[in-house]
Amino acid sequence: MTTHKNLLGGPEPTYLPENEEAYRLLGEESQPPAEVAAKHPTFSLAWAMLADDAFEAGRVVESYAYARTGYHRGLDALRRAGWKGHGPIPWDHRANRGFLRCLAALARAAGEINEKDETERCWQFLKDSSVEAYTELKR
């Protein structure tokens, strides 16, 4: 991974650590996201998958809860990785995608339960963190 010098003086991008075991369980072993979340509760991608599955099944409040859990676990991981509350969280880094997907899922579910301020805050946070993720996930 190449790190470029930030010419604008803002914070450097934050790259979350990879969790190869959790990816292996989801991929090679085809374990359900709920089992992966139970074994690796800090792995935001499993929470994002649960949120997406619940939303698609019409279980919006459940989706909101899964997304909120993954979002907060992701914030904890970002802080441990040196993030200071703002700055780029690149979409092209695989380990960042779980958090970014949880953020989008939270915005989407909040919109469905008419939590307007939370919806707007989450979409803006996503856009500020990664325009690429915002473009990909705001459908």
Short mmCIF file of N, CA and C in Angstrom, two decimals, residues 2 14 27-28 30-31 39 41 59 61 68 74 80 92 97 102 133:
data_model
loop_
_atom_site.label_atom_id
_atom_site.label_comp_id
_atom_site.label_asym_id
_atom_site.label_seq_id
_atom_site.Cartn_x
_atom_site.Cartn_y
_atom_site.Cartn_z
N THR A 2 0.61 2.17 -0.86
CA THR A 2 1.39 3.39 -0.97
C THR A 2 0.74 4.50 -0.16
N THR A 14 -6.59 6.92 7.35
CA THR A 14 -6.55 5.86 8.36
C THR A 14 -6.83 4.53 7.70
N GLY A 27 -15.42 -16.28 3.83
CA GLY A 27 -15.16 -16.73 2.47
C GLY A 27 -15.00 -18.22 2.34
N GLU A 28 -13.86 -18.72 2.71
CA GLU A 28 -13.53 -20.14 2.52
C GLU A 28 -14.47 -21.07 3.27
N SER A 30 -17.51 -20.19 4.46
CA SER A 30 -18.91 -19.80 4.22
C SER A 30 -19.74 -19.74 5.51
N GLN A 31 -19.12 -19.29 6.59
CA GLN A 31 -19.88 -19.15 7.83
C GLN A 31 -20.80 -17.94 7.72
N LYS A 39 -17.84 -14.58 16.78
CA LYS A 39 -16.44 -14.97 17.00
C LYS A 39 -15.49 -13.77 16.94
N PRO A 41 -16.34 -9.98 17.29
CA PRO A 41 -17.29 -8.88 17.45
C PRO A 41 -16.77 -7.50 17.03
N ARG A 59 -36.64 -5.81 7.85
CA ARG A 59 -36.47 -5.70 9.30
C ARG A 59 -35.58 -4.47 9.59
N VAL A 61 -35.59 -1.98 11.90
CA VAL A 61 -35.06 -1.70 13.24
C VAL A 61 -33.90 -2.64 13.55
N ARG A 68 -25.60 0.04 13.81
CA ARG A 68 -25.11 0.85 14.93
C ARG A 68 -23.99 0.11 15.66
N GLY A 74 -16.41 -0.08 14.70
CA GLY A 74 -15.51 0.53 13.73
C GLY A 74 -14.87 1.81 14.26
N ARG A 80 -8.14 3.30 17.65
CA ARG A 80 -6.94 2.51 17.96
C ARG A 80 -5.91 2.62 16.84
N ASP A 92 -10.80 2.00 -0.77
CA ASP A 92 -10.02 0.99 -1.48
C ASP A 92 -9.21 0.09 -0.55
N ARG A 97 -13.73 -1.13 4.66
CA ARG A 97 -15.05 -1.25 4.04
C ARG A 97 -16.15 -1.64 5.01
N CYS A 102 -21.16 -0.04 7.34
CA CYS A 102 -22.02 0.15 8.51
C CYS A 102 -22.53 1.58 8.58
N ALA A 133 -16.62 5.71 -1.32
CA ALA A 133 -17.60 4.89 -0.59
C ALA A 133 -18.98 5.51 -0.69
#
